[in-house]
């Protein structure tokens, strides 16, 4: 498997997560990496081009990705490429190339048993290799695989980014690629740990690849998701950012019902930050009608601001009216509402 995986949050999947029952709550890059490792044949290699957070992100979904991937395949190593490799202003970012080798069928079975019966062994034997799991790979062993000089971002500069800088050409960078070390897994320790085959009975449930399965009549059956859960996932995709909310004509009622559902089902972490901020800004307003009115005007304004910010880096400029005629019409429609925004409003919505 060789892939330049797309990356973004759960909402950026735009409802497409409904097409696959597995890993529906995973960000884009996590889904593509984990699903690819599942499909990879035992002993096969996978190489992914990813944003740096997949290897170096601390905690949260990034660490969870590394834990889950390590149950499926051994992390062989990663290269950190110079920012200039992809060459455009819109891609001014470091990029990592991560390599995995899928475990053999026998080792996958053994790891599954140890995961249930002796998980500490998986850490001791480097299946769950801690420098990788905790995002410290490039702090030590991986330093020699940074293909240039690392320059951290300047906190005093607006929107500065971490950089890997080199004067080498792409061809010369290719020659800088060094061989990764041999397997760091202590296979003898794994083989020497006694386990018993896992026995399941009807009614038992497991979660595999983010999907809940139940043993029924001796076989695993995926438990159906509720219609409400499907609708919530669809709406999350349509509320990934203000422009998508505008495009999909999401109402204040739809947004609040989604937020309530996610809170009630302990999924509040899935609420996009921008939506959480807008909801908090609207709460002080007296009536639902007033909230709905300023929701509509605010979404139009935030969508326009988002479009301009995203396209500011284009050298040729763009014709807003021609490119975003629907948004331009909406700005005219809501301008009178926007002008009388109350002092109770705050944050990005007020701006």
PDB file of C-alpha atoms in Angstrom, residues 22-317:
ATOM      1  CA  UNK A  22     -15.597   0.825  10.466  1.00  0.00           C
ATOM      2  CA  UNK A  23     -13.750   3.699  12.141  1.00  0.00           C
ATOM      3  CA  UNK A  24     -16.645   6.121  11.683  1.00  0.00           C
ATOM      4  CA  UNK A  25     -15.410   8.386  14.487  1.00  0.00           C
ATOM      5  CA  UNK A  26     -11.828   8.622  13.198  1.00  0.00           C
ATOM      6  CA  UNK A  27     -10.311  11.700  11.497  1.00  0.00           C
ATOM      7  CA  UNK A  28      -9.577  11.347   7.787  1.00  0.00           C
ATOM      8  CA  UNK A  29      -5.913  10.350   8.042  1.00  0.00           C
ATOM      9  CA  UNK A  30      -6.592   7.835  10.845  1.00  0.00           C
ATOM     10  CA  UNK A  31      -9.318   6.158   8.809  1.00  0.00           C
ATOM     11  CA  UNK A  32      -7.204   5.744   5.682  1.00  0.00           C
ATOM     12  CA  UNK A  33      -4.160   4.472   7.596  1.00  0.00           C
ATOM     13  CA  UNK A  34      -6.025   1.983   9.805  1.00  0.00           C
ATOM     14  CA  UNK A  35      -8.299   0.699   7.036  1.00  0.00           C
ATOM     15  CA  UNK A  36      -5.309   0.265   4.717  1.00  0.00           C
ATOM     16  CA  UNK A  37      -3.402  -1.695   7.371  1.00  0.00           C
ATOM     17  CA  UNK A  38      -6.435  -3.939   7.829  1.00  0.00           C
ATOM     18  CA  UNK A  39      -6.624  -4.641   4.099  1.00  0.00           C
ATOM     19  CA  UNK A  40      -2.871  -5.182   3.739  1.00  0.00           C
ATOM     20  CA  UNK A  41      -1.901  -8.838   3.515  1.00  0.00           C
ATOM     21  CA  UNK A  42       0.222 -10.315   6.340  1.00  0.00           C
ATOM     22  CA  UNK A  43       3.898  -9.490   5.771  1.00  0.00           C
ATOM     23  CA  UNK A  44       3.009  -6.668   3.371  1.00  0.00           C
ATOM     24  CA  UNK A  45       4.453  -3.148   3.444  1.00  0.00           C
ATOM     25  CA  UNK A  46       2.531   0.110   3.761  1.00  0.00           C
ATOM     26  CA  UNK A  47       3.999   3.578   3.164  1.00  0.00           C
ATOM     27  CA  UNK A  48       1.958   6.703   3.910  1.00  0.00           C
ATOM     28  CA  UNK A  49       2.609  10.383   3.237  1.00  0.00           C
ATOM     29  CA  UNK A  50       1.107  12.166   6.248  1.00  0.00           C
ATOM     30  CA  UNK A  51       1.052  15.431   8.196  1.00  0.00           C
ATOM     31  CA  UNK A  52       3.617  15.482  11.055  1.00  0.00           C
ATOM     32  CA  UNK A  53       0.993  15.063  13.774  1.00  0.00           C
ATOM     33  CA  UNK A  54       0.512  11.394  12.838  1.00  0.00           C
ATOM     34  CA  UNK A  55       4.019  10.647  14.162  1.00  0.00           C
ATOM     35  CA  UNK A  56       4.601  13.514  16.596  1.00  0.00           C
ATOM     36  CA  UNK A  57       1.167  14.608  17.847  1.00  0.00           C
ATOM     37  CA  UNK A  58       0.823  14.229  21.611  1.00  0.00           C
ATOM     38  CA  UNK A  59      -2.215  12.478  23.102  1.00  0.00           C
ATOM     39  CA  UNK A  60      -5.726  12.403  21.662  1.00  0.00           C
ATOM     40  CA  UNK A  61      -6.554  10.863  18.297  1.00  0.00           C
ATOM     41  CA  UNK A  62      -2.907  10.957  17.158  1.00  0.00           C
ATOM     42  CA  UNK A  63      -1.714   8.711  19.997  1.00  0.00           C
ATOM     43  CA  UNK A  64      -4.775   6.498  19.578  1.00  0.00           C
ATOM     44  CA  UNK A  65      -3.852   6.087  15.893  1.00  0.00           C
ATOM     45  CA  UNK A  66      -0.337   4.910  16.779  1.00  0.00           C
ATOM     46  CA  UNK A  67      -1.663   2.457  19.375  1.00  0.00           C
ATOM     47  CA  UNK A  68      -4.223   0.951  16.995  1.00  0.00           C
ATOM     48  CA  UNK A  69      -1.792   0.769  14.081  1.00  0.00           C
ATOM     49  CA  UNK A  70       0.773  -1.014  16.267  1.00  0.00           C
ATOM     50  CA  UNK A  71      -1.670  -3.849  16.948  1.00  0.00           C
ATOM     51  CA  UNK A  72      -1.840  -4.471  13.187  1.00  0.00           C
ATOM     52  CA  UNK A  73       1.660  -3.765  11.901  1.00  0.00           C
ATOM     53  CA  UNK A  74       5.153  -2.889  13.058  1.00  0.00           C
ATOM     54  CA  UNK A  75       6.198   0.735  12.703  1.00  0.00           C
ATOM     55  CA  UNK A  76       9.482   0.497  10.773  1.00  0.00           C
ATOM     56  CA  UNK A  77      10.321   4.200  10.808  1.00  0.00           C
ATOM     57  CA  UNK A  78       9.566   7.567   9.233  1.00  0.00           C
ATOM     58  CA  UNK A  79      11.279  10.257   7.192  1.00  0.00           C
ATOM     59  CA  UNK A  80      10.550  13.943   7.797  1.00  0.00           C
ATOM     60  CA  UNK A  81      10.736  15.743   4.462  1.00  0.00           C
ATOM     61  CA  UNK A  82      11.720  19.382   3.873  1.00  0.00           C
ATOM     62  CA  UNK A  83       8.869  21.865   3.439  1.00  0.00           C
ATOM     63  CA  UNK A  84      10.109  22.638  -0.068  1.00  0.00           C
ATOM     64  CA  UNK A  85       9.515  19.098  -1.379  1.00  0.00           C
ATOM     65  CA  UNK A  86       5.965  19.939  -2.455  1.00  0.00           C
ATOM     66  CA  UNK A  87       7.008  23.429  -3.415  1.00  0.00           C
ATOM     67  CA  UNK A  88       3.903  25.645  -3.197  1.00  0.00           C
ATOM     68  CA  UNK A  89       2.861  28.255  -0.657  1.00  0.00           C
ATOM     69  CA  UNK A  90      -0.333  26.359   0.098  1.00  0.00           C
ATOM     70  CA  UNK A  91       1.761  23.306   1.051  1.00  0.00           C
ATOM     71  CA  UNK A  92       4.309  25.110   3.239  1.00  0.00           C
ATOM     72  CA  UNK A  93       4.454  22.341   5.763  1.00  0.00           C
ATOM     73  CA  UNK A  94       6.680  19.522   6.851  1.00  0.00           C
ATOM     74  CA  UNK A  95       5.593  16.129   5.570  1.00  0.00           C
ATOM     75  CA  UNK A  96       6.320  12.690   6.981  1.00  0.00           C
ATOM     76  CA  UNK A  97       6.660   9.403   5.134  1.00  0.00           C
ATOM     77  CA  UNK A  98       5.732   6.523   7.475  1.00  0.00           C
ATOM     78  CA  UNK A  99       6.506   2.854   6.828  1.00  0.00           C
ATOM     79  CA  UNK A 100       4.768  -0.185   8.386  1.00  0.00           C
ATOM     80  CA  UNK A 101       5.086  -3.957   7.909  1.00  0.00           C
ATOM     81  CA  UNK A 102       1.962  -6.044   8.587  1.00  0.00           C
ATOM     82  CA  UNK A 103       2.445  -8.833  11.140  1.00  0.00           C
ATOM     83  CA  UNK A 104       2.153 -12.472  10.074  1.00  0.00           C
ATOM     84  CA  UNK A 105      -1.174 -14.232  10.673  1.00  0.00           C
ATOM     85  CA  UNK A 106       0.304 -16.201  13.587  1.00  0.00           C
ATOM     86  CA  UNK A 107       1.688 -13.048  15.188  1.00  0.00           C
ATOM     87  CA  UNK A 108      -1.603 -11.196  14.700  1.00  0.00           C
ATOM     88  CA  UNK A 109      -3.381 -13.992  16.591  1.00  0.00           C
ATOM     89  CA  UNK A 110      -0.766 -13.954  19.348  1.00  0.00           C
ATOM     90  CA  UNK A 111      -0.949 -10.155  19.682  1.00  0.00           C
ATOM     91  CA  UNK A 112      -4.756 -10.326  19.908  1.00  0.00           C
ATOM     92  CA  UNK A 113      -4.506 -12.883  22.731  1.00  0.00           C
ATOM     93  CA  UNK A 114      -1.860 -10.874  24.592  1.00  0.00           C
ATOM     94  CA  UNK A 115      -3.927  -7.730  24.191  1.00  0.00           C
ATOM     95  CA  UNK A 116      -6.673  -9.456  26.203  1.00  0.00           C
ATOM     96  CA  UNK A 117      -4.562 -11.516  28.605  1.00  0.00           C
ATOM     97  CA  UNK A 118      -1.168  -9.835  29.122  1.00  0.00           C
ATOM     98  CA  UNK A 119      -1.105  -6.328  27.583  1.00  0.00           C
ATOM     99  CA  UNK A 120       2.049  -5.330  29.498  1.00  0.00           C
ATOM    100  CA  UNK A 121       3.959  -7.919  27.447  1.00  0.00           C
ATOM    101  CA  UNK A 122       3.157  -5.998  24.263  1.00  0.00           C
ATOM    102  CA  UNK A 123       4.843  -2.913  25.732  1.00  0.00           C
ATOM    103  CA  UNK A 124       7.841  -4.834  27.060  1.00  0.00           C
ATOM    104  CA  UNK A 125       8.319  -6.583  23.706  1.00  0.00           C
ATOM    105  CA  UNK A 126       8.059  -3.281  21.743  1.00  0.00           C
ATOM    106  CA  UNK A 127       4.896  -4.175  19.868  1.00  0.00           C
ATOM    107  CA  UNK A 128       3.594  -1.020  21.512  1.00  0.00           C
ATOM    108  CA  UNK A 129       6.952   0.775  21.126  1.00  0.00           C
ATOM    109  CA  UNK A 130       6.724   3.668  23.567  1.00  0.00           C
ATOM    110  CA  UNK A 131       8.850   6.357  21.815  1.00  0.00           C
ATOM    111  CA  UNK A 132       6.559   5.987  18.781  1.00  0.00           C
ATOM    112  CA  UNK A 133       3.339   5.708  20.795  1.00  0.00           C
ATOM    113  CA  UNK A 134       4.079   8.896  22.766  1.00  0.00           C
ATOM    114  CA  UNK A 135       5.132  10.946  19.733  1.00  0.00           C
ATOM    115  CA  UNK A 136       8.857  11.057  20.548  1.00  0.00           C
ATOM    116  CA  UNK A 137      10.245   9.176  17.535  1.00  0.00           C
ATOM    117  CA  UNK A 138      11.981  12.195  15.972  1.00  0.00           C
ATOM    118  CA  UNK A 139      13.434  13.224  19.363  1.00  0.00           C
ATOM    119  CA  UNK A 140      15.869  10.304  19.412  1.00  0.00           C
ATOM    120  CA  UNK A 141      16.098   7.354  16.984  1.00  0.00           C
ATOM    121  CA  UNK A 142      14.343   9.258  14.220  1.00  0.00           C
ATOM    122  CA  UNK A 143      16.627  12.321  14.324  1.00  0.00           C
ATOM    123  CA  UNK A 144      18.811  10.955  11.534  1.00  0.00           C
ATOM    124  CA  UNK A 145      15.723  10.554   9.346  1.00  0.00           C
ATOM    125  CA  UNK A 146      14.949  14.295   9.388  1.00  0.00           C
ATOM    126  CA  UNK A 147      16.125  15.191   5.864  1.00  0.00           C
ATOM    127  CA  UNK A 148      17.360  18.710   6.519  1.00  0.00           C
ATOM    128  CA  UNK A 149      17.720  21.259   9.304  1.00  0.00           C
ATOM    129  CA  UNK A 150      14.746  21.505  11.642  1.00  0.00           C
ATOM    130  CA  UNK A 151      13.739  25.124  12.427  1.00  0.00           C
ATOM    131  CA  UNK A 152      10.873  25.510  14.931  1.00  0.00           C
ATOM    132  CA  UNK A 153       8.169  28.086  14.259  1.00  0.00           C
ATOM    133  CA  UNK A 154       8.610  31.579  15.654  1.00  0.00           C
ATOM    134  CA  UNK A 155       5.768  32.189  18.160  1.00  0.00           C
ATOM    135  CA  UNK A 156       6.057  35.947  17.551  1.00  0.00           C
ATOM    136  CA  UNK A 157       5.310  35.597  13.830  1.00  0.00           C
ATOM    137  CA  UNK A 158       1.738  35.414  12.556  1.00  0.00           C
ATOM    138  CA  UNK A 159       0.933  31.906  11.330  1.00  0.00           C
ATOM    139  CA  UNK A 160       4.523  30.762  11.275  1.00  0.00           C
ATOM    140  CA  UNK A 161       5.125  27.015  10.847  1.00  0.00           C
ATOM    141  CA  UNK A 162       7.777  24.468  11.818  1.00  0.00           C
ATOM    142  CA  UNK A 163      10.182  23.875   8.959  1.00  0.00           C
ATOM    143  CA  UNK A 164      12.750  21.424   7.678  1.00  0.00           C
ATOM    144  CA  UNK A 165      15.123  23.393   5.447  1.00  0.00           C
ATOM    145  CA  UNK A 166      17.613  22.088   2.897  1.00  0.00           C
ATOM    146  CA  UNK A 167      19.370  23.338  -0.220  1.00  0.00           C
ATOM    147  CA  UNK A 168      19.337  19.841  -1.711  1.00  0.00           C
ATOM    148  CA  UNK A 169      17.354  19.052  -4.848  1.00  0.00           C
ATOM    149  CA  UNK A 170      14.569  16.465  -4.790  1.00  0.00           C
ATOM    150  CA  UNK A 171      16.960  13.964  -6.393  1.00  0.00           C
ATOM    151  CA  UNK A 172      19.564  14.622  -3.712  1.00  0.00           C
ATOM    152  CA  UNK A 173      16.912  14.283  -0.996  1.00  0.00           C
ATOM    153  CA  UNK A 174      16.077  10.870  -2.431  1.00  0.00           C
ATOM    154  CA  UNK A 175      19.713   9.838  -1.998  1.00  0.00           C
ATOM    155  CA  UNK A 176      19.564  10.932   1.665  1.00  0.00           C
ATOM    156  CA  UNK A 177      17.048   8.194   2.505  1.00  0.00           C
ATOM    157  CA  UNK A 178      18.695   5.772   4.930  1.00  0.00           C
ATOM    158  CA  UNK A 179      17.675   2.203   5.651  1.00  0.00           C
ATOM    159  CA  UNK A 180      15.506   1.712   8.719  1.00  0.00           C
ATOM    160  CA  UNK A 181      16.778  -0.558  11.537  1.00  0.00           C
ATOM    161  CA  UNK A 182      15.748  -4.208  11.696  1.00  0.00           C
ATOM    162  CA  UNK A 183      12.661  -5.206  13.684  1.00  0.00           C
ATOM    163  CA  UNK A 184      12.756  -3.912  17.244  1.00  0.00           C
ATOM    164  CA  UNK A 185      10.048  -6.353  18.411  1.00  0.00           C
ATOM    165  CA  UNK A 186      11.256  -8.996  20.880  1.00  0.00           C
ATOM    166  CA  UNK A 187       9.622 -11.981  19.208  1.00  0.00           C
ATOM    167  CA  UNK A 188      11.125 -14.427  21.728  1.00  0.00           C
ATOM    168  CA  UNK A 189       9.342 -12.612  24.559  1.00  0.00           C
ATOM    169  CA  UNK A 190       6.055 -12.855  22.683  1.00  0.00           C
ATOM    170  CA  UNK A 191       6.475 -16.553  21.931  1.00  0.00           C
ATOM    171  CA  UNK A 192       7.541 -17.265  25.507  1.00  0.00           C
ATOM    172  CA  UNK A 193       4.399 -15.771  27.046  1.00  0.00           C
ATOM    173  CA  UNK A 194       1.692 -18.396  27.506  1.00  0.00           C
ATOM    174  CA  UNK A 195      -1.769 -17.473  26.244  1.00  0.00           C
ATOM    175  CA  UNK A 196      -5.009 -19.355  25.764  1.00  0.00           C
ATOM    176  CA  UNK A 197      -7.253 -19.001  22.731  1.00  0.00           C
ATOM    177  CA  UNK A 198     -10.039 -16.480  23.334  1.00  0.00           C
ATOM    178  CA  UNK A 199     -13.441 -18.176  23.531  1.00  0.00           C
ATOM    179  CA  UNK A 200     -16.585 -16.147  22.868  1.00  0.00           C
ATOM    180  CA  UNK A 201     -20.213 -17.123  23.511  1.00  0.00           C
ATOM    181  CA  UNK A 202     -23.507 -15.911  22.053  1.00  0.00           C
ATOM    182  CA  UNK A 203     -24.320 -12.438  23.324  1.00  0.00           C
ATOM    183  CA  UNK A 204     -20.682 -11.382  23.784  1.00  0.00           C
ATOM    184  CA  UNK A 205     -19.737  -8.124  22.078  1.00  0.00           C
ATOM    185  CA  UNK A 206     -16.427  -6.737  20.892  1.00  0.00           C
ATOM    186  CA  UNK A 207     -15.448  -3.498  19.200  1.00  0.00           C
ATOM    187  CA  UNK A 208     -13.279  -4.038  16.159  1.00  0.00           C
ATOM    188  CA  UNK A 209     -12.146  -1.219  13.905  1.00  0.00           C
ATOM    189  CA  UNK A 210     -14.642   1.103  15.579  1.00  0.00           C
ATOM    190  CA  UNK A 211     -17.545  -1.238  14.803  1.00  0.00           C
ATOM    191  CA  UNK A 212     -19.510  -3.086  17.502  1.00  0.00           C
ATOM    192  CA  UNK A 213     -19.962  -6.793  16.787  1.00  0.00           C
ATOM    193  CA  UNK A 214     -22.067  -9.312  18.707  1.00  0.00           C
ATOM    194  CA  UNK A 215     -21.717 -13.093  18.722  1.00  0.00           C
ATOM    195  CA  UNK A 216     -24.968 -14.567  17.400  1.00  0.00           C
ATOM    196  CA  UNK A 217     -25.355 -18.287  16.686  1.00  0.00           C
ATOM    197  CA  UNK A 218     -21.578 -18.713  16.643  1.00  0.00           C
ATOM    198  CA  UNK A 219     -20.731 -15.849  14.290  1.00  0.00           C
ATOM    199  CA  UNK A 220     -20.005 -12.142  14.611  1.00  0.00           C
ATOM    200  CA  UNK A 221     -22.793  -9.832  13.480  1.00  0.00           C
ATOM    201  CA  UNK A 222     -22.427  -6.064  13.203  1.00  0.00           C
ATOM    202  CA  UNK A 223     -24.952  -4.256  15.386  1.00  0.00           C
ATOM    203  CA  UNK A 224     -27.010  -1.790  13.383  1.00  0.00           C
ATOM    204  CA  UNK A 225     -26.595   1.903  14.062  1.00  0.00           C
ATOM    205  CA  UNK A 226     -29.716   3.925  14.828  1.00  0.00           C
ATOM    206  CA  UNK A 227     -31.276   6.257  12.268  1.00  0.00           C
ATOM    207  CA  UNK A 228     -30.560   9.141  14.654  1.00  0.00           C
ATOM    208  CA  UNK A 229     -26.865   8.206  14.695  1.00  0.00           C
ATOM    209  CA  UNK A 230     -26.737   8.199  10.884  1.00  0.00           C
ATOM    210  CA  UNK A 231     -28.433  11.589  10.724  1.00  0.00           C
ATOM    211  CA  UNK A 232     -25.979  13.021  13.275  1.00  0.00           C
ATOM    212  CA  UNK A 233     -23.007  11.799  11.219  1.00  0.00           C
ATOM    213  CA  UNK A 234     -24.476  13.312   8.058  1.00  0.00           C
ATOM    214  CA  UNK A 235     -25.092  16.662   9.764  1.00  0.00           C
ATOM    215  CA  UNK A 236     -21.581  16.725  11.226  1.00  0.00           C
ATOM    216  CA  UNK A 237     -20.194  16.542   7.707  1.00  0.00           C
ATOM    217  CA  UNK A 238     -22.420  19.434   6.619  1.00  0.00           C
ATOM    218  CA  UNK A 239     -21.266  21.501   9.613  1.00  0.00           C
ATOM    219  CA  UNK A 240     -17.524  20.924   9.171  1.00  0.00           C
ATOM    220  CA  UNK A 241     -17.026  24.675   8.665  1.00  0.00           C
ATOM    221  CA  UNK A 242     -19.207  27.779   8.178  1.00  0.00           C
ATOM    222  CA  UNK A 243     -19.078  27.657   4.374  1.00  0.00           C
ATOM    223  CA  UNK A 244     -20.370  24.073   4.318  1.00  0.00           C
ATOM    224  CA  UNK A 245     -23.092  25.041   6.798  1.00  0.00           C
ATOM    225  CA  UNK A 246     -24.090  27.849   4.417  1.00  0.00           C
ATOM    226  CA  UNK A 247     -23.950  25.600   1.330  1.00  0.00           C
ATOM    227  CA  UNK A 248     -26.152  22.981   2.993  1.00  0.00           C
ATOM    228  CA  UNK A 249     -28.583  25.597   4.373  1.00  0.00           C
ATOM    229  CA  UNK A 250     -28.289  24.279   7.909  1.00  0.00           C
ATOM    230  CA  UNK A 251     -30.773  25.938  10.245  1.00  0.00           C
ATOM    231  CA  UNK A 252     -30.255  26.938  13.862  1.00  0.00           C
ATOM    232  CA  UNK A 253     -32.794  24.262  14.857  1.00  0.00           C
ATOM    233  CA  UNK A 254     -30.781  21.542  13.077  1.00  0.00           C
ATOM    234  CA  UNK A 255     -27.544  22.755  14.661  1.00  0.00           C
ATOM    235  CA  UNK A 256     -28.944  22.813  18.214  1.00  0.00           C
ATOM    236  CA  UNK A 257     -30.571  19.385  17.816  1.00  0.00           C
ATOM    237  CA  UNK A 258     -27.217  17.967  16.691  1.00  0.00           C
ATOM    238  CA  UNK A 259     -25.370  19.566  19.620  1.00  0.00           C
ATOM    239  CA  UNK A 260     -27.972  18.227  22.094  1.00  0.00           C
ATOM    240  CA  UNK A 261     -27.708  14.713  20.626  1.00  0.00           C
ATOM    241  CA  UNK A 262     -23.906  14.689  20.786  1.00  0.00           C
ATOM    242  CA  UNK A 263     -23.937  15.920  24.390  1.00  0.00           C
ATOM    243  CA  UNK A 264     -26.584  13.375  25.449  1.00  0.00           C
ATOM    244  CA  UNK A 265     -24.658  10.494  23.843  1.00  0.00           C
ATOM    245  CA  UNK A 266     -21.300  11.542  25.366  1.00  0.00           C
ATOM    246  CA  UNK A 267     -19.919  12.601  21.979  1.00  0.00           C
ATOM    247  CA  UNK A 268     -19.542  16.310  22.723  1.00  0.00           C
ATOM    248  CA  UNK A 269     -15.868  16.106  21.674  1.00  0.00           C
ATOM    249  CA  UNK A 270     -17.101  15.688  18.070  1.00  0.00           C
ATOM    250  CA  UNK A 271     -18.706  19.168  18.003  1.00  0.00           C
ATOM    251  CA  UNK A 272     -16.574  21.363  15.676  1.00  0.00           C
ATOM    252  CA  UNK A 273     -14.880  24.187  17.595  1.00  0.00           C
ATOM    253  CA  UNK A 274     -16.383  26.903  15.383  1.00  0.00           C
ATOM    254  CA  UNK A 275     -19.914  25.536  15.970  1.00  0.00           C
ATOM    255  CA  UNK A 276     -19.375  25.328  19.717  1.00  0.00           C
ATOM    256  CA  UNK A 277     -18.261  28.979  19.721  1.00  0.00           C
ATOM    257  CA  UNK A 278     -21.272  30.141  17.683  1.00  0.00           C
ATOM    258  CA  UNK A 279     -23.712  28.253  19.936  1.00  0.00           C
ATOM    259  CA  UNK A 280     -22.190  29.856  23.033  1.00  0.00           C
ATOM    260  CA  UNK A 281     -22.443  33.316  21.413  1.00  0.00           C
ATOM    261  CA  UNK A 282     -26.148  32.858  20.635  1.00  0.00           C
ATOM    262  CA  UNK A 283     -27.208  31.514  24.043  1.00  0.00           C
ATOM    263  CA  UNK A 284     -27.639  34.967  25.695  1.00  0.00           C
ATOM    264  CA  UNK A 285     -30.218  36.058  23.094  1.00  0.00           C
ATOM    265  CA  UNK A 286     -33.779  36.150  24.391  1.00  0.00           C
ATOM    266  CA  UNK A 287     -35.785  34.051  21.927  1.00  0.00           C
ATOM    267  CA  UNK A 288     -35.228  31.100  19.530  1.00  0.00           C
ATOM    268  CA  UNK A 289     -36.397  33.337  16.672  1.00  0.00           C
ATOM    269  CA  UNK A 290     -33.728  35.915  17.483  1.00  0.00           C
ATOM    270  CA  UNK A 291     -31.104  33.182  17.765  1.00  0.00           C
ATOM    271  CA  UNK A 292     -32.148  31.748  14.388  1.00  0.00           C
ATOM    272  CA  UNK A 293     -31.986  35.175  12.738  1.00  0.00           C
ATOM    273  CA  UNK A 294     -28.461  35.931  13.908  1.00  0.00           C
ATOM    274  CA  UNK A 295     -27.384  32.338  13.228  1.00  0.00           C
ATOM    275  CA  UNK A 296     -28.294  32.830   9.571  1.00  0.00           C
ATOM    276  CA  UNK A 297     -26.601  36.219   9.278  1.00  0.00           C
ATOM    277  CA  UNK A 298     -23.552  35.016  11.210  1.00  0.00           C
ATOM    278  CA  UNK A 299     -23.083  31.892   9.081  1.00  0.00           C
ATOM    279  CA  UNK A 300     -23.139  34.008   5.909  1.00  0.00           C
ATOM    280  CA  UNK A 301     -20.560  36.411   7.314  1.00  0.00           C
ATOM    281  CA  UNK A 302     -18.317  33.643   8.650  1.00  0.00           C
ATOM    282  CA  UNK A 303     -18.540  31.755   5.333  1.00  0.00           C
ATOM    283  CA  UNK A 304     -17.462  34.889   3.431  1.00  0.00           C
ATOM    284  CA  UNK A 305     -14.594  35.443   5.869  1.00  0.00           C
ATOM    285  CA  UNK A 306     -13.521  31.788   5.510  1.00  0.00           C
ATOM    286  CA  UNK A 307     -13.465  31.957   1.707  1.00  0.00           C
ATOM    287  CA  UNK A 308     -11.396  35.143   1.676  1.00  0.00           C
ATOM    288  CA  UNK A 309      -8.922  33.777   4.234  1.00  0.00           C
ATOM    289  CA  UNK A 310      -8.502  30.492   2.361  1.00  0.00           C
ATOM    290  CA  UNK A 311      -7.827  32.227  -0.953  1.00  0.00           C
ATOM    291  CA  UNK A 312      -5.666  35.133   0.190  1.00  0.00           C
ATOM    292  CA  UNK A 313      -2.493  33.289  -0.828  1.00  0.00           C
ATOM    293  CA  UNK A 314      -3.463  33.046  -4.498  1.00  0.00           C
ATOM    294  CA  UNK A 315      -1.155  35.147  -6.650  1.00  0.00           C
ATOM    295  CA  UNK A 316      -3.758  35.896  -9.325  1.00  0.00           C
ATOM    296  CA  UNK A 317      -6.606  36.924  -7.023  1.00  0.00           C
TER     297      UNK A 317
END
